[in-house]
Structures are given as structure tokens and as C-alpha cells.
CSV table of C-alpha atoms in Angstrom, one decimal:
chain,number,residue,atom,x,y,z
A,108,MET,CA,0.0,-0.2,-0.4
A,109,SER,CA,1.7,3.4,-0.4
A,110,GLU,CA,2.5,5.0,3.0
A,111,ALA,CA,2.6,8.8,3.3
A,112,LEU,CA,-0.6,9.6,0.9
A,113,ASP,CA,-3.0,7.5,3.1
A,114,VAL,CA,-2.1,9.2,6.1
A,115,ARG,CA,-4.9,10.5,8.2
A,116,PRO,CA,-5.9,13.6,10.4
A,117,GLY,CA,-4.1,12.9,13.7
A,118,GLU,CA,-2.6,9.2,12.5
A,119,GLU,CA,1.0,8.5,13.4
A,120,THR,CA,3.2,6.3,12.0
A,121,VAL,CA,7.1,4.7,12.8
A,122,ASP,CA,9.2,3.1,10.7
A,123,ILE,CA,8.5,-0.2,11.0
A,124,PRO,CA,12.3,-2.9,11.6
A,125,GLN,CA,13.3,-3.8,8.3
A,126,ALA,CA,13.9,-7.5,9.8
A,127,GLY,CA,11.7,-9.8,10.9
A,128,ASP,CA,11.3,-11.9,14.8
A,129,ALA,CA,10.2,-15.1,13.0
A,130,ALA,CA,8.6,-16.4,10.4
A,131,LEU,CA,4.8,-17.6,9.9
A,132,HIS,CA,3.8,-20.1,7.8
A,133,PHE,CA,0.1,-19.9,5.7
A,134,ILE,CA,-1.4,-23.0,6.2
A,135,GLY,CA,-4.5,-22.3,4.3
A,136,ALA,CA,-6.8,-19.7,2.8
A,137,ILE,CA,-10.4,-18.5,3.0
A,138,ARG,CA,-13.1,-18.1,1.0
A,139,THR,CA,-15.7,-15.1,1.6
A,140,PRO,CA,-17.9,-13.3,-0.9
A,141,TRP,CA,-15.5,-10.5,-0.2
A,142,ARG,CA,-13.6,-9.4,-2.8
A,143,THR,CA,-12.3,-5.2,-1.8
A,144,ARG,CA,-12.1,-3.9,2.2
A,145,ARG,CA,-14.6,-2.1,1.1
A,146,ASP,CA,-17.4,-4.2,0.8
A,147,CYS,CA,-16.5,-6.6,4.0
A,148,PRO,CA,-18.5,-6.1,6.8
A,149,ARG,CA,-17.6,-4.6,9.6
A,150,ARG,CA,-17.2,-6.7,12.7
A,151,GLY,CA,-20.0,-6.9,15.4
A,152,ASP,CA,-22.7,-9.8,15.7
A,153,MET,CA,-19.6,-12.1,15.4
A,154,ILE,CA,-21.9,-15.9,14.3
A,155,GLU,CA,-24.3,-14.1,11.7
A,156,GLY,CA,-23.8,-13.7,8.2
A,157,PRO,CA,-23.1,-16.4,5.5
A,158,VAL,CA,-21.2,-19.4,5.1
A,159,CYS,CA,-17.4,-19.0,4.4
A,160,ARG,CA,-14.7,-21.4,4.2
A,161,VAL,CA,-11.6,-22.6,5.4
A,162,GLU,CA,-9.1,-24.0,3.2
A,163,ILE,CA,-6.4,-26.2,4.8
A,164,ALA,CA,-3.6,-27.3,2.3
A,165,PRO,CA,-2.8,-30.6,2.4
A,166,LEU,CA,0.2,-31.2,4.9
A,167,TRP,CA,-1.3,-29.8,7.6
A,168,ARG,CA,-5.1,-31.3,6.8
A,169,PRO,CA,-4.7,-34.3,9.7
A,170,ALA,CA,-4.3,-31.7,12.4
A,171,LEU,CA,-7.9,-31.4,11.7
A,172,LYS,CA,-8.5,-34.5,13.5
A,173,GLY,CA,-11.2,-34.5,16.4
A,174,LEU,CA,-12.0,-30.3,15.7
A,175,ALA,CA,-16.0,-32.4,13.8
A,176,GLY,CA,-18.4,-32.0,16.8
A,177,ARG,CA,-17.4,-28.7,18.5
A,178,SER,CA,-19.5,-25.7,18.5
A,179,HIS,CA,-17.0,-22.7,18.1
A,180,ALA,CA,-13.2,-22.4,17.1
A,181,GLN,CA,-11.3,-19.6,16.5
A,182,ILE,CA,-9.4,-18.2,13.7
A,183,LEU,CA,-6.0,-16.8,13.4
A,184,TYR,CA,-5.9,-14.9,9.6
A,185,TRP,CA,-3.0,-12.6,8.7
A,186,MET,CA,-4.9,-9.1,7.0
A,187,HIS,CA,-2.3,-9.5,4.2
A,188,GLU,CA,-3.6,-5.5,3.1
A,189,ALA,CA,-2.8,-3.8,6.5
A,190,ARG,CA,-0.4,-1.8,7.0
A,191,ARG,CA,2.0,-2.1,9.7
A,192,ASP,CA,3.5,1.4,10.9
A,193,LEU,CA,0.6,2.8,12.2
A,194,VAL,CA,1.1,3.4,15.6
A,195,VAL,CA,-1.6,6.0,16.6
A,196,GLN,CA,-5.1,6.0,13.6
A,197,THR,CA,-7.9,8.2,12.9
A,198,PRO,CA,-11.3,5.2,12.0
A,199,ASN,CA,-13.0,6.2,9.5
A,200,HIS,CA,-16.2,5.4,11.5
A,201,THR,CA,-15.2,7.2,14.1
A,202,GLY,CA,-13.6,10.0,13.6
A,203,ARG,CA,-11.1,10.4,16.5
A,204,SER,CA,-7.5,9.3,16.6
A,205,ALA,CA,-6.5,6.3,19.0
A,206,GLY,CA,-3.9,3.7,19.5
A,207,THR,CA,-3.3,1.0,17.7
A,208,PHE,CA,-3.5,-1.0,20.5
A,209,SER,CA,-6.6,0.5,21.9
A,210,LEU,CA,-9.3,-0.4,18.5
A,211,ARG,CA,-9.1,-3.9,16.5
A,212,SER,CA,-8.4,-2.1,13.2
A,213,PRO,CA,-6.2,-4.6,10.5
A,214,ASN,CA,-3.5,-1.6,10.8
A,215,ARG,CA,-1.3,-3.1,13.3
A,216,PRO,CA,2.3,-4.1,13.5
A,217,ASN,CA,1.6,-7.5,13.6
A,218,PRO,CA,-2.4,-7.3,11.0
A,219,ILE,CA,-3.2,-10.7,12.5
A,220,ALA,CA,-7.2,-11.0,13.4
A,221,SER,CA,-8.8,-13.4,16.0
A,222,SER,CA,-12.3,-14.3,15.2
A,223,ILE,CA,-14.5,-17.1,16.9
A,224,VAL,CA,-16.9,-18.5,14.2
A,225,ALA,CA,-20.0,-21.0,14.3
A,226,LEU,CA,-17.9,-24.5,12.7
A,227,VAL,CA,-21.1,-25.0,10.8
A,228,GLU,CA,-19.1,-28.4,8.7
A,229,VAL,CA,-15.3,-30.0,9.4
A,230,LEU,CA,-14.7,-31.6,5.8
A,231,PRO,CA,-11.7,-33.2,5.4
A,232,ASP,CA,-9.7,-30.4,3.6
A,233,ALA,CA,-11.5,-27.2,5.2
A,234,LEU,CA,-13.6,-25.9,7.3
A,235,LEU,CA,-17.5,-24.6,6.5
A,236,VAL,CA,-17.8,-21.8,9.3
A,237,ARG,CA,-20.7,-18.4,10.2
A,238,GLY,CA,-19.0,-15.8,11.9
A,239,LEU,CA,-15.8,-14.6,9.0
A,240,ASP,CA,-15.9,-10.9,8.2
A,241,CYS,CA,-12.5,-11.2,5.5
A,242,LEU,CA,-11.5,-10.1,2.4
A,243,ASP,CA,-11.7,-13.5,-0.2
A,244,GLY,CA,-7.7,-15.0,0.2
A,245,THR,CA,-6.6,-14.2,2.9
A,246,PRO,CA,-4.5,-16.3,4.7
A,247,LEU,CA,-4.8,-18.7,7.2
A,248,ILE,CA,-2.8,-18.8,10.3
A,249,ASP,CA,-4.3,-21.4,12.4
A,250,VAL,CA,-7.4,-23.0,14.2
A,251,LYS,CA,-7.7,-23.7,17.7
A,252,PRO,CA,-10.5,-25.2,19.8
A,253,GLU,CA,-12.6,-22.6,21.5
A,254,THR,CA,-13.1,-21.9,25.2
A,255,CYS,CA,-13.9,-18.6,25.5
A,256,PRO,CA,-16.9,-19.0,28.4
A,257,PHE,CA,-19.2,-17.8,26.3
A,258,ASP,CA,-19.5,-20.5,23.8
A,259,GLN,CA,-20.5,-23.0,26.9
A,260,ALA,CA,-24.2,-20.3,27.2
A,261,ARG,CA,-24.4,-21.7,23.3
A,262,PRO,CA,-27.0,-25.4,22.4
A,263,PRO,CA,-24.3,-27.3,20.6
A,264,GLN,CA,-24.4,-26.7,16.6
A,265,GLY,CA,-23.5,-28.6,13.6
A,266,GLY,CA,-20.5,-30.4,13.2
A,267,PRO,CA,-20.5,-34.1,10.8
B,62,MET,CA,14.1,-28.5,20.3
B,63,SER,CA,14.9,-31.6,19.4
B,64,GLU,CA,13.3,-33.3,17.1
B,65,ALA,CA,12.2,-37.5,16.6
B,66,LEU,CA,13.5,-38.1,20.3
B,67,ASP,CA,10.5,-35.9,21.9
B,68,VAL,CA,7.3,-38.2,19.7
B,69,ARG,CA,5.5,-39.8,21.5
B,70,PRO,CA,3.2,-42.4,20.3
B,71,GLY,CA,-0.3,-41.4,18.3
B,72,GLU,CA,1.8,-38.5,17.5
B,73,GLU,CA,3.1,-37.6,13.4
B,74,THR,CA,4.9,-35.3,12.2
B,75,VAL,CA,5.3,-33.1,9.2
B,76,ASP,CA,8.5,-31.7,6.9
B,77,ILE,CA,7.7,-27.7,7.4
B,78,PRO,CA,8.3,-25.4,4.6
B,79,GLN,CA,11.9,-23.9,4.6
B,80,ALA,CA,10.8,-20.1,3.9
B,81,GLY,CA,8.3,-17.9,5.5
B,82,ASP,CA,5.3,-16.5,4.1
B,83,ALA,CA,5.1,-13.8,6.3
B,84,ALA,CA,7.2,-11.3,9.2
B,85,LEU,CA,6.7,-11.1,12.6
B,86,HIS,CA,8.3,-8.0,14.5
B,87,PHE,CA,8.4,-9.1,18.1
B,88,ILE,CA,7.0,-5.7,19.6
B,89,GLY,CA,7.8,-6.2,24.0
B,90,ALA,CA,8.0,-9.1,26.2
B,91,ILE,CA,6.4,-10.6,29.1
B,92,ARG,CA,7.3,-10.8,32.4
B,93,THR,CA,6.2,-13.3,34.3
B,94,PRO,CA,6.6,-15.6,37.6
B,95,TRP,CA,7.9,-18.6,35.7
B,96,ARG,CA,10.3,-20.0,33.9
B,97,THR,CA,10.4,-23.3,32.9
B,98,ARG,CA,7.5,-25.3,30.4
B,99,ARG,CA,6.9,-27.6,33.7
B,100,ASP,CA,6.3,-24.6,35.7
B,101,CYS,CA,3.4,-22.9,33.8
B,102,PRO,CA,-0.4,-23.2,34.9
B,103,ARG,CA,-2.6,-25.6,33.0
B,104,ARG,CA,-4.5,-22.7,31.4
B,105,GLY,CA,-8.0,-22.9,33.5
B,106,ASP,CA,-9.5,-20.0,34.6
B,107,MET,CA,-8.6,-17.7,33.3
B,108,ILE,CA,-8.1,-14.3,34.8
B,109,GLU,CA,-6.9,-15.3,38.1
B,110,GLY,CA,-3.8,-16.2,38.6
B,111,PRO,CA,-0.9,-13.2,39.7
B,112,VAL,CA,-0.6,-9.9,38.1
B,113,CYS,CA,1.8,-10.0,34.9
B,114,ARG,CA,4.4,-7.2,33.3
B,115,VAL,CA,3.8,-7.0,29.5
B,116,GLU,CA,6.4,-5.0,28.4
B,117,ILE,CA,6.1,-2.8,25.6
B,118,ALA,CA,9.4,-1.6,23.0
B,119,PRO,CA,9.7,1.9,22.8
B,120,LEU,CA,8.8,2.4,18.8
B,121,TRP,CA,5.0,0.8,20.1
B,122,ARG,CA,4.5,2.5,23.2
B,123,PRO,CA,2.1,5.4,21.6
B,124,ALA,CA,-0.2,2.3,21.0
B,125,LEU,CA,-1.1,2.6,24.1
B,126,LYS,CA,-3.2,5.4,23.7
B,127,GLY,CA,-6.5,4.5,24.8
B,128,LEU,CA,-6.6,1.6,26.5
B,129,ALA,CA,-6.8,2.4,30.1
B,130,GLY,CA,-10.1,2.0,31.1
B,131,ARG,CA,-10.6,-0.6,29.6
B,132,SER,CA,-11.7,-4.0,31.9
B,133,HIS,CA,-9.9,-6.5,29.4
B,134,ALA,CA,-7.5,-7.0,26.1
B,135,GLN,CA,-6.5,-9.8,24.1
B,136,ILE,CA,-2.9,-10.8,24.4
B,137,LEU,CA,-1.3,-12.7,21.3
B,138,TYR,CA,2.6,-14.0,21.8
B,139,TRP,CA,4.7,-16.2,20.8
B,140,MET,CA,5.5,-20.0,22.1
B,141,HIS,CA,8.9,-19.5,21.8
B,142,GLU,CA,10.1,-22.9,22.6
B,143,ALA,CA,7.0,-24.4,20.8
B,144,ARG,CA,7.8,-26.9,18.4
B,145,ARG,CA,6.1,-26.6,14.7
B,146,ASP,CA,5.9,-30.1,12.7
B,147,LEU,CA,3.2,-31.9,14.7
B,148,VAL,CA,-0.2,-32.2,13.1
B,149,VAL,CA,-1.3,-35.3,15.3
B,150,GLN,CA,0.0,-35.2,19.3
B,151,THR,CA,-0.5,-36.6,22.4
B,152,PRO,CA,-1.1,-34.0,25.2
B,153,ASN,CA,0.1,-36.1,28.7
B,154,HIS,CA,-2.6,-34.8,30.7
B,155,THR,CA,-5.1,-36.8,28.2
B,156,GLY,CA,-2.9,-39.8,26.8
B,157,ARG,CA,-5.4,-39.6,23.8
B,158,SER,CA,-4.0,-38.7,20.3
B,159,ALA,CA,-6.2,-36.1,18.2
B,160,GLY,CA,-4.8,-33.2,15.9
B,161,THR,CA,-3.1,-30.4,16.3
B,162,PHE,CA,-6.1,-27.8,15.6
B,163,SER,CA,-8.5,-29.2,18.1
B,164,LEU,CA,-6.0,-28.7,20.8
B,165,ARG,CA,-5.2,-25.3,22.6
B,166,SER,CA,-1.2,-27.4,22.4
B,167,PRO,CA,1.8,-24.3,22.5
B,168,ASN,CA,2.7,-26.8,19.5
B,169,ARG,CA,1.1,-26.0,16.1
B,170,PRO,CA,2.7,-24.7,13.0
B,171,ASN,CA,2.5,-21.0,13.9
B,172,PRO,CA,2.9,-21.3,17.9
B,173,ILE,CA,1.0,-18.2,18.4
B,174,ALA,CA,-1.1,-17.9,21.4
B,175,SER,CA,-4.3,-16.6,22.6
B,176,SER,CA,-5.7,-15.1,26.2
B,177,ILE,CA,-8.4,-12.7,27.4
B,178,VAL,CA,-6.8,-11.2,30.8
B,179,ALA,CA,-7.8,-8.6,33.1
B,180,LEU,CA,-6.5,-4.8,32.5
B,181,VAL,CA,-4.7,-4.0,36.1
B,182,GLU,CA,-2.7,-0.8,35.1
B,183,VAL,CA,-2.0,0.7,32.1
B,184,LEU,CA,1.2,1.7,32.4
B,185,PRO,CA,2.7,4.4,29.4
B,186,ASP,CA,5.4,1.2,29.1
B,187,ALA,CA,3.9,-2.0,30.1
B,188,LEU,CA,0.0,-3.3,30.8
B,189,LEU,CA,-0.4,-5.0,34.0
B,190,VAL,CA,-2.3,-7.8,33.7
B,191,ARG,CA,-4.0,-10.8,35.0
B,192,GLY,CA,-4.7,-14.4,33.3
B,193,LEU,CA,-1.8,-15.1,31.8
B,194,ASP,CA,-0.1,-18.8,31.9
B,195,CYS,CA,3.0,-17.8,29.7
B,196,LEU,CA,7.1,-17.8,30.6
B,197,ASP,CA,8.9,-15.8,31.5
B,198,GLY,CA,10.4,-13.9,28.5
B,199,THR,CA,8.2,-14.7,25.9
B,200,PRO,CA,7.5,-12.4,23.1
B,201,LEU,CA,4.4,-10.1,22.5
B,202,ILE,CA,2.6,-9.7,18.9
B,203,ASP,CA,-0.2,-7.3,19.4
B,204,VAL,CA,-2.1,-6.7,21.7
B,205,LYS,CA,-6.3,-5.5,21.2
B,206,PRO,CA,-9.6,-4.3,23.0
B,207,GLU,CA,-11.3,-7.1,23.8
B,208,THR,CA,-14.9,-7.4,22.3
B,209,CYS,CA,-15.8,-11.3,23.6
B,210,PRO,CA,-19.5,-11.0,24.9
B,211,PHE,CA,-18.1,-12.8,27.8
B,212,ASP,CA,-16.6,-9.5,28.5
B,213,GLN,CA,-19.5,-8.2,29.4
B,214,ALA,CA,-20.9,-10.1,32.0
B,215,ARG,CA,-17.8,-9.1,33.8
B,216,PRO,CA,-18.2,-6.1,36.2
B,217,PRO,CA,-15.6,-3.4,34.9
B,218,GLN,CA,-12.2,-3.5,36.7
B,219,GLY,CA,-9.3,-1.4,37.6
B,220,GLY,CA,-7.2,1.0,34.4
B,221,PRO,CA,-6.6,3.7,36.2
């Protein structure tokens, strides 16, 4: 993305380090109906919305064993279109500047999103889920069983 | 860590890719009372336990603006002692093999942990929090305000 041109009033950037401290392996990709950031829904009611497909790369498919039958999962993914140099930013929908760590904006030093999703189905090569709001083609980083207490307040759902 | 020697019955490993797909920047470090993996408490009651210090590197401290006064935050951190090649593993406490994505084990392709913490205090250079269970010196990846619905069921806490 272009840098200085995109800085809004009230925003602050830093020079991010050239070298990385650790390397991520993308383990799959997320298929959603949204092709541009403008199309993506605002994170809100997390478990509603269309069914999305979380594709797991062949190497990692054996790691899905035991996930079927759970109602929810946590998905970590890489917001590949985000910028990483904003420490203070001014979200469009508020117009007020705030520190990056007080926002869930995609723009952050390590643009990793964490979403709780409802598991609709666990396939051999993919998960069908509800509750994502990301771009089509977003790289997948991790899948974890969900242990957030609010999970227990919901009735068990789907899973083959 | 050593590789083949540590594989338990029922576990499966893969050859992980040499090249990374994206680079993480560590943005700080977590100070806890636990010096070895054996010392770390089992994740359970997430908001109890001792106060830990989440140190923010100087470059990123302006990003804390606006976090004070919130009751909870989500912390992402890098489990630097984990192994990344286990797709099926046998946790000691169950003795049963299960896919990595059905477990919250530190051992996973991208060893990123996600914890909900209670914010005790927001300092200019650190957060004091309850609810972590990680090693002293664990690299910090991200801090986000917590939007999990269970947060709303708890009375507001601390914050300067």
C-alpha cells in the first residue's frame, strides 16, 4: 500500500524494523464473498453472516482430527492488505484518533486477526464456518478449539 | 528443541516448509513468574492468577493511547519454545492423540497463543494484567481491546 498519502489527520506512523523476528507459515486460505476491504462487513454480530470456507493446505489436514462435533472455533488469519506502521490511527467510522492497541483495526504491527466462528461442518480439507468478515483469499494462520466461556452459553451446533 | 526423540506414541510430524510466508515483529515481552514450561499453570480459570507485566517496546508505546479504562484485553504472543511440526499429538494430561487444530497446545504450525486478560493497569511502557500462563520472557505480538461477549457479563475492573 502507499504510505504517506494514506495518513489521515491525527494519525502517527513509525519506521518499522526491516528484519523480522519470526516467520509465519500460511496453512491455508479463507474463501469469503468479499473481494475488497470496502465490501467486508463491520465486525459486529460475530456468529451471523454467510457460510465461509476455511481451506486447509494438504500438509496440515491431519491436524483437523478431533475438531468435528465442536460448536465453535477460533481462527487466526493474516490481514495481508493492512499497513503495519500506524501507532495512532483515525478510524473512518469514529473520526477520532486512538492508539492501535485500543482498536481492532486491521492496521497494526502484526496484522493478525482473531475471530470466533460457528463450526457448520468439518470436511477433510476445509471448515465451513459462520462469523468471518475478511477478504476472499485471506491467508490462514491457525485454527484452535474455542474455550471462551460465552461458548458454553450457546446450545451445541452442527458438526458432522 | 530436539525432534524425533520427543515424538510420543500416536503423534505425527510433517516436514515444515523452509521458507516463511510473512515476518512477525516482536513488539515487547511478557514477564511472568514461570521460568520453565513445567512451571506454567494449565490454562483454566483465565482471569485469576498473579499480576504479570506486558512490556511494550519503545517504538510501539504510542499505540497504547486509549486502552486505559478498559476491563479486558486480548494478548497475542509467540510460544518460542514450541515445536511446529506436529499435526497429531498426544497431550500428557489425556494420553489420547488428537489433531493439533483440536487442541490449544503450544505446539502448532504457527505457535501463536491468544489469551483474554484482565487489565489491572495501563502504564506508559507496559500493561499489568491477570490471566496469563506463559513463560517469562515470552515475545509479545499484539494487544487488542477485548470484544468477546463474556466480557460484558463481568463488572468493570481496574484501569487507572
